Amino acid sequence: MKKTWYHRLILSYVPVIFLLITVLIFAALSVISEVSIRETEKANRISARYVMDSLETRLRDIERAVLEEMGGSAALDAFYNPDTPADPLLPYEVSKGLHRLADDHPLIHSIYLYRARDGVVLTLSGLEPAASFGDRAFVEEAAKREGNSPWSGVRGLREWLGEPETEVISLAKRALLPLGGDGIVVVNVKARGLFAIADEMINKDLTYMEIRRGEARLYSSYEGAPGEPSAEPTTRLHSEALGWEVVSGIKPGALLGHLSLLSHLWVWIGGFAIVTSLGYLFYITRSHYKPIENIMKQIQTYHSTAAARQHSSDEFSFIGRVLDTLMNQTAQYEKQYKEDLLVRRRQVFLELLSGRPERSAAQWEELLARLGIGAGARRCTAAVVEIDRYARFREKYSERDRNLLQFAVTNAAQEFAAREGMTVWAEWTDEHRLGVLFLEDGASRESGSPSEVLDRLRTWTPVHLNLSLTAGVGRGREDLTHAGDSYAEALAALRCKMSLGGGRVLRFEDRDGQPAGNIHPYFGRIDSVVRSFRLADEDWDDEVRRLLMALEGDLLRDDGILVLLEYWAGALRRSMEELGGETLDYWVREAEPELLRAAEELDTLEELLPVWKRTLEELHRQYLAHTDRCGRRGLAGEIRRFIEDDYANADLSLALISDKFGVGAKYASQLFKDEFGMKFVDYLCSLRMEHAKRLLLETDASLPEISQQVGYTHSISFGRTFKKVVGVTPGDYRKYMQPPGPRGMAGESFS
């Protein structure tokens, strides 16, 4: 999203910010200029004072050294004393003292002595007449003065004819002390060396300095002519000892001088900039407020005047509340729309499978396309997926977990179908049944069939969701208006689940034309079994076994089987009431609840009938007296070791154990259960299945070979038992549980 208004808002304030920053910079520069000038003036005063003090100190040091030499040199006294005998080496001795004095003070250019009585001058080079001396004029003038002369100004010195002039400052002292009428001592100091201290202490780009003696200028820092005008000086220092004056100041135009001229105007400029900025801010703010004002007017059009007045003090809060309200309403509308869409899809799904469609095939295609399901679909196949042992499923999982598992089953069905290039519409039509509609566009394809998708689904769920599924599949239809017929066939196929077994795919076309068995003959057989039980007939167990085998082998509908089991339980209840005593107590306490629970929780005869058989057999055991348990534990251990060693024997049974250990079959069974907490058949089955799973994953043996190795004569019986215990067929177990490799027989399976 482009932030056009945001960018315009930022750019509109740029001129104000620029103007204010400019004023601040100008003010800062003005202040910096003023501060710099003051600091420079201060530094200039310090420098001038230092220069003055340095000049006085150096010249005083030279003057003091000269006086010390004059007062302490015997040769110098002899040079000026007329009573001193003539000595040709005397000038040499005096000259040595002068040389020493010049060497100790590098600023001294030259020193010479003038003797008045004979008019000779003694220089560092020797004696010569004053008449031919190059500095005769200065010497004669100094000799005429009374007393000692102060330091002279800068003058040109040429001691010898033909040599260039040197600028010096001279000091003339009378000799000998205290009257000093015998001559003078002249000391010439290098002007350039003396004033070098001034050059070092000042910045010629910022400040200037002059040293004056009266009106005469001894030194100037200007590089131009000596008479060059200077700015108004900031420092004037006068030396009483030297009679000199040091004048110092800041050069014109230095230290932002052009801005310092405006230092008194920046307040006016700043005030003008602030006033201009305020006016511009009001103008720009008004321009930016116009869109908000328009939004407020539009909002007020849809709100009452009272509400507008209530929030008029804070426009953005009012707009925010309105937007929150609109967004909440939009979210509610979207949520309601999604919920309505889910309900609508489920209604359409149930209507489509009801078998009473009120729309044509074209109308159904258009409606499904509008719902985003199977655009262009024409051919359809219906199926019903049922959760096995749903009563246990409800007890084991909470409602939230059940919903999650059902959601996972739905997604898995859609994913497996998508892998096969098929479109699936699935809705839970009941708590334990998922209606599935496979939609195709009618064109020829090489994708998988609905049965293959459902077979993959029912194989996947036990391993990943610990959930067993049974699916019924109807025949495909070329028209959506006949989807209800396919759905009815799927339900019909699923109604034979108890006889055919759960955890598999039941196709209607596999039993097309095969009629369901008749339940009426079974009522008489049930009455006969109940009568034999009441009479304690020795063949009662055989009659029960034959009846159960007949029920398991016949193809009966689920509702018919439940009717027979309910009739059987009712007949037994009446018989137990007539018998009374401990048998009735056992029936009421354990047997009847176990039979009813099995009928409610178990979905197939393969699971249900063994429970009934064991429960009914337990009734007969109530007639048997309990025997002493002494020695039973050792016998039970021997029986268990015998089973573990001979589990692969297909003839291993309670009868074989009875013959082997010389005890009754029923006693051996009860003994095994009492000692190990499980029945003989369950222990033997569990032992065989564990060895079977190991052989399936670790060997390449065929399924018939494995069934023989674990004690099953017929591979079909092995397959049924394996599926009952493990949840999947041996072939599916090897196919999906074995890691990829050369082993595996994915094509084999047991139905």
XYZ file of C-alpha atoms in Angstrom:
751
model
C 0.000 0.000 0.000
C 1.468 3.356 -1.043
C 1.678 5.935 1.743
C 0.912 8.922 -0.515
C -0.766 11.046 2.144
C 1.954 10.139 4.608
C 4.661 11.316 2.202
C 2.752 14.522 1.419
C 2.398 15.212 5.139
C 6.122 14.810 5.711
C 7.128 16.919 2.703
C 4.723 19.721 3.641
C 6.645 20.392 6.853
C 10.062 20.393 5.188
C 10.098 24.189 4.453
C 9.299 25.010 8.081
C 11.957 22.641 9.352
C 14.464 24.021 6.840
C 13.736 27.618 7.840
C 14.010 26.899 11.547
C 17.231 24.949 11.090
C 18.684 27.816 9.052
C 17.824 30.337 11.770
C 19.324 28.062 14.422
C 22.505 27.630 12.406
C 22.748 31.378 11.856
C 22.226 32.092 15.549
C 24.758 29.438 16.478
C 27.332 30.896 14.095
C 26.734 34.368 15.510
C 27.200 33.138 19.045
C 30.257 31.121 18.043
C 31.706 34.224 16.345
C 31.190 36.360 19.424
C 32.651 33.704 21.700
C 35.595 33.191 19.355
C 36.327 36.933 19.249
C 36.252 37.209 23.020
C 38.445 34.168 23.459
C 40.848 35.453 20.840
C 41.024 38.852 22.526
C 41.743 37.138 25.799
C 44.431 35.022 24.235
C 45.812 38.114 22.506
C 46.124 39.953 25.815
C 47.894 36.996 27.327
C 50.243 36.798 24.346
C 50.995 40.537 24.483
C 51.741 40.326 28.187
C 53.986 37.340 27.601
C 55.835 39.148 24.783
C 56.331 42.259 26.894
C 57.560 40.236 29.853
C 59.866 38.209 27.634
C 61.380 41.328 26.062
C 61.980 42.950 29.431
C 63.464 39.765 30.851
C 65.866 39.214 27.950
C 67.071 42.797 27.766
C 67.439 43.006 31.539
C 69.447 39.798 31.515
C 71.780 41.290 28.914
C 72.022 44.598 30.781
C 72.732 42.827 34.060
C 75.399 40.706 32.437
C 77.077 43.802 31.018
C 77.028 45.505 34.387
C 78.468 42.438 36.074
C 81.229 42.295 33.496
C 81.980 45.995 33.931
C 82.051 45.737 37.684
C 84.038 42.565 37.962
C 86.602 42.767 35.111
C 90.073 44.018 36.151
C 91.121 44.207 32.497
C 88.187 46.494 31.764
C 89.186 48.751 34.644
C 92.757 48.874 33.382
C 91.516 49.704 29.841
C 89.747 52.845 31.027
C 92.192 53.844 33.829
C 94.740 56.393 32.562
C 97.218 55.439 35.272
C 97.542 51.918 34.006
C 100.951 51.185 32.447
C 100.861 50.427 28.734
C 100.319 46.724 28.087
C 99.996 45.415 24.527
C 98.010 42.355 25.747
C 95.428 44.397 27.614
C 93.091 44.799 24.591
C 93.282 41.048 24.092
C 92.254 40.380 27.695
C 89.344 42.847 27.467
C 88.285 41.349 24.133
C 88.182 37.892 25.709
C 85.646 39.126 28.275
C 83.547 40.681 25.531
C 83.629 37.444 23.534
C 82.539 35.494 26.578
C 79.640 37.887 27.154
C 78.537 37.605 23.493
C 78.743 33.810 23.604
C 76.601 33.610 26.751
C 73.862 35.734 25.165
C 73.101 34.746 21.550
C 70.872 37.816 21.062
C 73.951 40.102 21.338
C 75.071 41.152 17.885
C 78.173 43.077 18.930
C 79.841 44.800 21.903
C 82.449 47.522 21.744
C 84.173 49.904 24.168
C 84.768 53.592 23.531
C 87.630 55.315 25.452
C 87.232 59.067 25.571
C 90.818 60.158 26.438
C 92.351 58.898 23.222
C 89.259 58.385 21.048
C 89.735 54.686 20.312
C 87.163 51.916 20.021
C 87.772 48.347 21.145
C 85.584 45.872 19.250
C 85.548 42.120 19.260
C 88.033 42.318 16.406
C 90.484 44.758 17.989
C 91.337 48.468 18.470
C 90.659 51.144 15.891
C 90.309 54.935 15.878
C 86.867 56.307 16.521
C 87.220 58.613 13.506
C 87.176 55.603 11.115
C 84.635 53.511 13.088
C 81.421 52.724 11.199
C 79.121 53.443 14.167
C 80.891 56.659 15.117
C 77.754 58.795 15.032
C 75.908 56.665 17.606
C 79.011 56.472 19.818
C 79.660 60.188 19.766
C 76.000 60.975 20.437
C 75.885 58.553 23.363
C 79.135 59.986 24.774
C 77.686 63.503 24.786
C 74.629 62.475 26.852
C 74.707 62.780 30.545
C 74.112 59.574 32.412
C 73.129 56.230 30.894
C 70.884 56.138 27.843
C 67.919 53.699 27.738
C 67.600 51.018 25.090
C 67.388 52.636 21.694
C 64.928 51.967 18.997
C 65.568 49.769 16.000
C 68.441 51.216 14.010
C 70.699 50.156 11.241
C 74.241 49.157 12.193
C 77.180 49.004 9.840
C 80.493 48.583 11.706
C 82.673 48.431 8.600
C 82.389 50.167 5.343
C 80.925 48.004 2.641
C 79.057 45.562 4.904
C 75.194 45.449 4.934
C 73.267 47.124 7.683
C 71.912 45.045 10.515
C 68.846 46.084 12.512
C 69.813 46.256 16.165
C 68.687 47.720 19.451
C 71.538 49.344 21.353
C 72.304 50.072 24.971
C 75.046 52.572 25.940
C 76.511 52.413 29.474
C 79.095 54.828 30.863
C 82.411 53.552 32.202
C 83.939 53.499 34.684
C 81.476 53.417 37.483
C 80.404 55.202 39.566
C 81.100 58.459 37.627
C 81.540 56.896 34.193
C 83.332 59.731 32.514
C 86.092 57.669 30.904
C 84.004 56.310 28.042
C 81.048 54.156 27.224
C 80.170 50.492 26.661
C 77.828 49.864 23.703
C 75.814 46.603 23.459
C 73.956 45.927 20.199
C 71.107 43.331 20.324
C 69.725 41.680 17.194
C 66.284 43.171 16.572
C 65.080 40.193 14.508
C 66.111 37.663 17.168
C 64.658 39.763 19.962
C 61.249 40.164 18.331
C 61.108 36.506 17.212
C 59.263 35.790 20.440
C 56.414 37.956 19.139
C 56.269 36.007 15.876
C 55.987 32.757 17.826
C 53.229 33.953 20.134
C 50.751 35.349 17.598
C 48.722 33.919 14.687
C 49.283 36.390 11.898
C 46.087 35.196 10.141
C 43.913 36.221 13.112
C 45.808 38.842 15.171
C 48.432 41.524 14.798
C 51.021 42.998 17.172
C 53.169 46.138 17.185
C 55.960 47.260 19.507
C 56.407 50.982 19.660
C 58.859 53.409 21.225
C 57.063 56.677 21.283
C 55.891 57.291 17.744
C 58.519 54.980 16.302
C 57.393 51.424 15.395
C 59.985 48.910 16.514
C 58.121 45.790 15.358
C 54.965 45.019 13.379
C 53.453 41.622 12.522
C 52.073 42.925 9.234
C 53.843 41.624 6.259
C 53.183 44.897 4.400
C 54.757 48.315 4.827
C 55.375 49.588 8.345
C 52.819 52.277 7.903
C 49.990 49.824 7.035
C 46.864 50.693 9.039
C 45.601 48.203 11.590
C 42.307 47.491 13.267
C 41.321 48.973 16.575
C 43.758 47.470 19.127
C 42.385 45.395 21.956
C 45.543 45.452 24.116
C 48.037 48.202 25.013
C 50.892 47.426 27.395
C 53.635 49.917 28.431
C 57.031 48.939 29.804
C 58.473 51.479 32.266
C 61.850 49.768 32.173
C 62.200 49.882 28.418
C 59.955 52.795 27.558
C 58.258 50.579 24.956
C 54.577 49.930 24.235
C 53.053 46.686 22.955
C 49.898 47.162 20.858
C 47.866 44.072 19.842
C 44.476 43.317 18.297
C 42.410 41.162 15.915
C 42.920 41.605 12.214
C 39.956 42.954 10.237
C 37.739 40.149 8.749
C 39.103 37.378 10.968
C 36.950 34.955 13.050
C 33.692 35.164 11.023
C 33.859 38.866 11.178
C 31.306 39.142 8.355
C 28.808 37.315 10.577
C 29.693 39.293 13.651
C 28.386 42.322 11.820
C 24.962 40.651 11.958
C 25.198 39.496 15.573
C 22.656 42.095 16.641
C 20.202 41.197 13.880
C 19.793 37.486 14.470
C 17.089 38.044 17.092
C 15.012 39.935 14.556
C 15.664 37.337 11.885
C 14.763 34.521 14.305
C 11.564 36.247 15.368
C 10.544 36.750 11.754
C 11.289 33.085 10.989
C 9.170 31.900 13.937
C 6.229 34.067 12.945
C 6.498 32.862 9.351
C 6.724 29.225 10.494
C 3.643 29.541 12.696
C 1.654 31.004 9.851
C 2.798 28.257 7.512
C 1.977 25.574 10.113
C -1.561 26.880 10.489
C -1.991 26.894 6.727
C -0.588 23.400 6.184
C -2.487 21.921 9.165
C -5.697 23.339 7.806
C -4.982 21.810 4.407
C -4.261 18.408 5.961
C -7.331 18.567 8.165
C -9.682 18.851 5.201
C -9.660 15.074 4.397
C -10.355 14.296 8.074
C -13.176 16.836 8.043
C -14.657 15.184 4.956
C -14.433 11.765 6.638
C -16.173 13.175 9.709
C -18.970 14.549 7.559
C -19.422 11.184 5.841
C -19.475 9.376 9.190
C -21.938 11.855 10.638
C -24.221 11.149 7.724
C -24.676 7.604 9.082
C -24.724 8.518 12.761
C -27.076 10.526 14.870
C -26.295 14.168 15.611
C -26.029 13.380 19.319
C -23.403 10.751 18.697
C -21.473 13.162 16.499
C -21.559 15.862 19.171
C -20.481 13.346 21.762
C -17.260 12.538 19.899
C -16.661 15.888 18.181
C -13.928 16.833 20.656
C -11.652 14.018 19.457
C -12.037 13.250 15.768
C -9.495 10.453 15.624
C -11.027 8.643 18.599
C -14.422 8.927 16.987
C -13.098 7.647 13.647
C -11.254 4.869 15.472
C -14.428 3.765 17.250
C -16.360 3.786 14.017
C -13.652 1.734 12.291
C -13.548 -0.722 15.217
C -17.292 -1.122 14.979
C -17.120 -1.668 11.228
C -14.285 -4.178 11.549
C -16.081 -6.078 14.316
C -19.234 -6.183 12.225
C -17.235 -7.321 9.197
C -15.520 -10.046 11.241
C -18.887 -11.199 12.579
C -20.353 -11.198 9.092
C -17.399 -13.226 7.775
C -17.624 -15.672 10.677
C -21.366 -16.018 10.218
C -20.902 -16.425 6.485
C -18.360 -19.215 6.988
C -20.593 -20.943 9.507
C -23.581 -20.561 7.216
C -21.487 -21.874 4.341
C -20.521 -24.977 6.346
C -24.138 -25.540 7.328
C -25.248 -24.888 3.766
C -22.699 -27.344 2.385
C -23.823 -29.999 4.857
C -27.468 -29.381 3.969
C -26.713 -29.647 0.264
C -24.681 -32.799 0.926
C -27.528 -34.445 2.848
C -30.020 -33.304 0.229
C -27.882 -34.756 -2.547
C -27.608 -38.117 -0.753
C -31.197 -38.210 0.406
C -32.374 -39.795 -2.827
C -35.000 -37.069 -3.355
C -33.164 -34.401 -5.352
C -35.358 -31.569 -6.563
C -32.768 -30.201 -8.989
C -31.601 -31.273 -12.397
C -28.067 -32.451 -13.089
C -27.133 -29.044 -14.537
C -28.500 -27.272 -11.466
C -26.517 -29.583 -9.183
C -23.329 -28.878 -11.146
C -23.922 -25.137 -10.900
C -24.650 -25.344 -7.145
C -21.530 -27.415 -6.450
C -19.428 -24.987 -8.472
C -20.844 -22.090 -6.400
C -19.909 -23.922 -3.199
C -16.395 -24.534 -4.555
C -16.807 -28.301 -4.757
C -15.984 -30.409 -7.808
C -16.386 -27.852 -10.576
C -17.674 -29.634 -13.679
C -18.318 -32.897 -11.795
C -20.850 -35.280 -13.332
C -20.052 -38.860 -12.375
C -20.252 -39.672 -8.652
C -19.675 -42.586 -6.264
C -20.948 -42.559 -2.684
C -19.376 -44.273 0.312
C -19.906 -44.451 4.051
C -16.962 -44.701 6.475
C -17.868 -45.953 9.957
C -15.758 -45.869 13.138
C -15.497 -49.389 14.548
C -16.299 -49.978 18.220
C -17.680 -46.461 18.570
C -18.895 -47.024 22.151
C -15.307 -47.621 23.279
C -14.227 -44.679 21.135
C -16.605 -42.374 23.039
C -15.405 -43.641 26.405
C -11.737 -43.364 25.532
C -11.677 -39.824 24.088
C -13.171 -36.526 25.144
C -15.446 -34.608 22.824
C -12.605 -32.321 21.766
C -10.310 -35.274 20.990
C -13.080 -37.027 19.080
C -13.591 -33.949 16.948
C -9.866 -33.733 16.252
C -9.686 -37.399 15.221
C -12.734 -37.031 12.983
C -11.150 -33.959 11.420
C -7.946 -35.952 10.833
C -9.910 -38.764 9.169
C -11.645 -36.264 6.866
C -8.361 -34.636 5.860
C -6.699 -38.009 5.312
C -9.528 -39.089 3.005
C -9.214 -35.884 0.991
C -5.418 -36.182 0.818
C -5.452 -39.809 -0.335
C -8.058 -38.943 -2.956
C -6.020 -35.955 -4.137
C -2.980 -38.211 -4.602
C -5.094 -40.336 -6.931
C -6.306 -37.248 -8.825
C -9.843 -37.466 -7.426
C -12.148 -34.883 -5.852
C -13.790 -35.829 -2.552
C -16.665 -34.225 -0.687
C -16.869 -35.588 2.856
C -19.274 -34.680 5.665
C -20.004 -36.382 8.994
C -23.630 -37.443 8.671
C -23.678 -39.026 12.108
C -21.428 -39.211 15.161
C -19.725 -42.357 13.889
C -20.337 -42.194 10.138
C -18.596 -40.118 7.496
C -20.391 -39.697 4.195
C -17.988 -39.538 1.258
C -18.845 -38.510 -2.284
C -16.254 -39.090 -5.015
C -16.797 -36.607 -7.869
C -15.428 -37.014 -11.395
C -15.795 -34.906 -14.523
C -16.765 -37.896 -16.624
C -13.630 -37.931 -18.784
C -11.598 -41.104 -19.033
C -8.800 -41.278 -16.503
C -6.299 -43.756 -15.175
C -6.581 -42.635 -11.555
C -7.364 -44.952 -8.673
C -10.849 -46.089 -7.764
C -12.813 -44.993 -4.647
C -12.303 -48.472 -3.179
C -8.516 -48.101 -3.406
C -8.638 -44.688 -1.705
C -10.797 -46.030 1.122
C -8.641 -49.136 1.478
C -5.596 -46.921 1.907
C -7.505 -44.820 4.446
C -8.646 -47.779 6.586
C -5.066 -49.152 6.510
C -3.536 -45.827 7.518
C -5.795 -44.986 10.473
C -4.964 -47.969 12.774
C -1.234 -47.230 12.535
C -1.357 -43.430 12.894
C -4.608 -42.720 14.752
C -5.141 -46.025 16.592
C -8.563 -46.087 14.986
C -10.291 -48.852 13.023
C -12.600 -47.956 10.133
C -15.025 -49.915 7.968
C -16.207 -48.478 4.668
C -19.174 -49.310 2.480
C -19.016 -48.309 -1.185
C -21.888 -48.041 -3.617
C -21.759 -48.296 -7.374
C -20.817 -45.271 -9.457
C -23.491 -43.136 -11.154
C -23.208 -41.072 -14.296
C -25.558 -38.383 -13.030
C -25.490 -36.364 -9.788
C -29.230 -36.782 -9.424
C -28.635 -40.504 -8.689
C -26.042 -39.922 -5.954
C -28.671 -40.983 -3.408
C -28.931 -44.428 -5.014
C -25.172 -44.926 -4.693
C -25.331 -43.776 -1.070
C -28.155 -46.250 -0.319
C -26.030 -49.062 -1.774
C -23.103 -48.001 0.424
C -25.331 -48.194 3.503
C -26.623 -51.583 2.379
C -23.063 -52.893 2.034
C -22.237 -51.560 5.501
C -25.262 -53.346 7.044
C -23.486 -56.687 6.569
C -20.482 -55.511 8.604
C -21.115 -57.900 11.506
C -21.060 -60.926 9.212
C -18.326 -59.833 6.793
C -16.065 -58.252 9.416
C -14.856 -54.738 10.220
C -11.723 -52.855 9.322
C -12.225 -53.426 5.597
C -13.886 -51.974 2.506
C -17.290 -53.521 1.704
C -18.351 -52.982 -1.888
C -21.982 -53.345 -2.824
C -21.079 -54.729 -6.205
C -19.248 -57.650 -4.557
C -22.535 -58.964 -3.088
C -24.796 -57.768 -5.895
C -27.552 -60.345 -6.292
C -26.586 -62.280 -3.159
C -29.589 -62.246 -0.796
C -29.216 -61.811 2.941
C -29.684 -64.899 5.112
C -32.967 -65.711 6.926
C -32.929 -65.299 10.718
C -36.157 -67.267 11.448
C -34.551 -70.758 11.650
C -32.187 -69.479 14.348
C -34.943 -68.823 16.871
C -35.611 -72.571 17.262
C -31.921 -73.386 17.590
C -31.525 -70.730 20.283
C -34.436 -72.247 22.231
C -32.779 -75.698 21.944
C -29.434 -74.367 23.270
C -31.128 -72.671 26.208
C -33.063 -75.855 26.980
C -29.862 -77.947 26.891
C -28.179 -75.479 29.243
C -31.025 -75.724 31.706
C -30.949 -79.543 31.568
C -27.144 -79.568 31.992
C -26.788 -81.591 28.828
C -23.260 -82.875 28.186
C -23.539 -81.832 24.527
C -24.430 -78.243 25.455
C -20.982 -76.900 24.570
C -21.137 -78.535 21.146
C -24.571 -77.084 20.468
C -23.368 -73.594 21.362
C -20.316 -73.977 19.145
C -22.380 -75.178 16.174
C -24.863 -72.331 16.624
C -22.114 -69.723 16.756
C -20.394 -71.206 13.710
C -23.673 -71.089 11.811
C -24.146 -67.397 12.705
C -20.587 -66.611 11.684
C -20.813 -68.490 8.393
C -24.184 -67.113 7.305
C -24.546 -63.699 5.601
C -26.980 -61.912 7.880
C -27.798 -58.240 8.158
C -26.642 -56.424 11.273
C -30.140 -55.632 12.499
C -31.136 -59.311 12.166
C -28.092 -60.456 14.140
C -28.852 -57.976 16.915
C -32.441 -59.271 17.067
C -31.174 -62.863 17.456
C -28.682 -61.920 20.176
C -31.314 -59.959 22.065
C -33.691 -62.943 21.819
C -30.932 -65.290 23.057
C -30.138 -63.041 26.040
C -33.841 -62.814 26.908
C -34.263 -66.582 26.822
C -31.232 -67.036 29.060
C -32.521 -64.405 31.469
C -35.808 -66.262 31.871
C -33.995 -69.566 32.446
C -31.662 -68.015 35.058
C -34.627 -66.561 36.902
C -36.154 -70.020 37.078
C -32.878 -71.575 38.284
C -32.174 -68.929 40.898
C -29.415 -69.380 43.474
C -25.745 -68.711 42.781
C -26.233 -69.186 39.042
C -28.778 -66.358 38.911
C -26.490 -64.159 41.007
C -23.620 -64.784 38.641
C -25.895 -64.082 35.639
C -27.120 -60.786 37.032
C -23.708 -59.724 38.324
C -21.373 -60.719 35.477
C -22.764 -62.766 32.602
C -25.671 -60.581 31.401
C -23.710 -57.248 31.655
C -20.847 -58.845 29.706
C -23.195 -60.083 26.941
C -24.964 -56.729 26.664
C -21.677 -54.820 26.694
C -20.261 -56.993 23.918
C -23.410 -56.511 21.811
C -23.144 -52.750 22.270
C -19.413 -52.234 21.814
C -18.337 -54.915 19.328
C -19.207 -54.478 15.683
C -18.509 -57.885 14.112
C -19.428 -61.483 14.833
C -15.752 -62.311 14.672
C -15.269 -60.194 17.831
C -18.685 -60.700 19.384
C -19.252 -64.452 19.244
C -16.080 -65.457 21.154
C -17.196 -63.187 23.997
C -20.610 -64.831 24.046
C -19.068 -68.270 23.918
C -16.683 -67.573 26.819
C -19.425 -65.975 28.895
C -21.828 -68.860 28.371
C -19.127 -71.411 29.136
C -18.427 -69.586 32.361
C -22.021 -70.176 33.389
C -21.423 -73.922 33.188
C -18.306 -73.635 35.294
C -20.417 -72.446 38.191
C -21.516 -76.080 38.586
C -17.977 -77.221 39.104
C -16.576 -77.306 42.627
C -13.474 -75.360 43.280
C -10.559 -77.607 43.993
C -7.645 -77.086 46.317
C -5.022 -74.776 44.763
C -2.029 -76.606 46.340
C 0.505 -77.540 43.759
C -1.346 -75.625 41.069
C 1.302 -72.935 40.558
C 4.025 -75.428 39.615
C 1.691 -77.264 37.269
C 0.670 -73.967 35.686
C 4.326 -73.074 35.119
C 4.986 -76.420 33.396
C 1.920 -75.908 31.186
C 3.152 -72.425 30.229
C 6.660 -73.643 29.339
C 5.120 -76.430 27.275
C 3.025 -73.866 25.361
C 6.056 -71.607 24.703
C 8.074 -74.570 23.376
C 5.315 -76.114 21.249
C 3.341 -73.028 20.089
C 3.983 -73.923 16.411
C 2.075 -77.217 16.808
C -1.262 -76.807 15.019
C -2.822 -79.497 17.284
C -1.911 -77.649 20.483
C -5.123 -77.409 22.534
C -6.514 -77.894 25.990
C -7.202 -81.549 25.101
C -3.531 -82.090 24.249
C -2.486 -80.400 27.498
C -5.027 -82.523 29.389
C -3.490 -85.729 27.975
C 0.047 -84.429 28.498
C -0.340 -83.515 32.191
C -3.142 -85.923 33.175
C -5.687 -83.262 34.219
C -9.092 -82.287 32.875
C -9.272 -79.764 30.059
C -11.579 -77.457 31.979
C -9.395 -77.682 35.072
C -6.276 -76.904 33.039
C -7.989 -73.885 31.490
C -9.206 -72.537 34.828
C -5.814 -73.208 36.406
C -4.004 -71.271 33.640
C -6.368 -68.318 33.966
C -6.122 -68.179 37.753
C -2.320 -68.261 37.772
C -1.485 -65.986 34.820
C -4.519 -63.721 34.591
C -5.401 -64.685 31.006
C -6.959 -67.601 29.233
C -5.078 -70.326 27.484
C -6.362 -69.445 24.011
C -5.539 -65.743 24.474
C -2.010 -66.491 25.611
C -1.417 -68.929 22.760
C -2.828 -66.457 20.215
C -0.717 -63.579 21.540
C 2.434 -65.735 21.477
C 1.795 -66.844 17.898
C 1.049 -63.270 16.683
C 4.277 -61.887 18.146
C 6.303 -64.537 16.303
C 4.265 -63.873 13.153
C 5.011 -60.134 13.223
C 8.720 -60.847 13.605
C 8.677 -63.263 10.659
C 6.743 -60.770 8.505
C 9.308 -58.019 9.022
C 12.559 -60.006 9.232
C 12.103 -62.794 6.650
C 11.012 -63.189 3.034
C 8.783 -66.164 3.826
C 5.373 -66.219 2.184
C 2.251 -65.761 4.217
C 1.198 -69.458 3.983
C 4.696 -70.463 5.180
C 4.494 -68.055 8.108
C 1.042 -69.325 9.074
C 2.418 -72.904 9.132
C 5.424 -71.809 11.237
C 3.236 -70.242 13.926
C 0.777 -73.155 14.193
C -2.051 -72.410 11.736
C -3.014 -75.042 9.181
C -5.057 -72.657 7.043
C -3.709 -69.233 6.069
C -7.242 -67.794 6.097
C -7.651 -68.552 9.795
C -4.226 -67.047 10.426
C -5.171 -63.907 8.495
C -8.403 -63.439 10.419
C -6.738 -63.949 13.769
C -3.869 -61.599 12.872
C -6.282 -58.870 11.805
C -8.319 -59.344 14.964
C -5.295 -58.980 17.229
C -3.162 -56.452 15.320
C -5.871 -54.452 13.547
C -4.655 -54.955 9.964
C -4.085 -57.932 7.688
C -0.639 -59.598 7.568
C -0.077 -58.290 4.028
C -0.883 -54.705 5.003
C 1.281 -55.029 8.102
C 4.289 -56.130 6.032
C 3.530 -53.522 3.356
C 3.291 -50.474 5.580
C 5.388 -51.363 8.627
C 8.449 -52.870 6.912
C 11.226 -50.358 6.044
C 12.016 -49.982 2.313
C 14.281 -52.752 1.090
C 14.439 -55.914 -0.933
C 12.060 -57.715 1.420
C 8.356 -57.199 1.455
C 5.448 -58.812 -0.329
C 3.167 -55.833 -0.744
C 0.919 -57.629 -3.116
C -0.235 -60.305 -0.627
C -3.119 -59.668 1.736
C -5.856 -61.548 3.545
C -9.449 -60.519 3.245
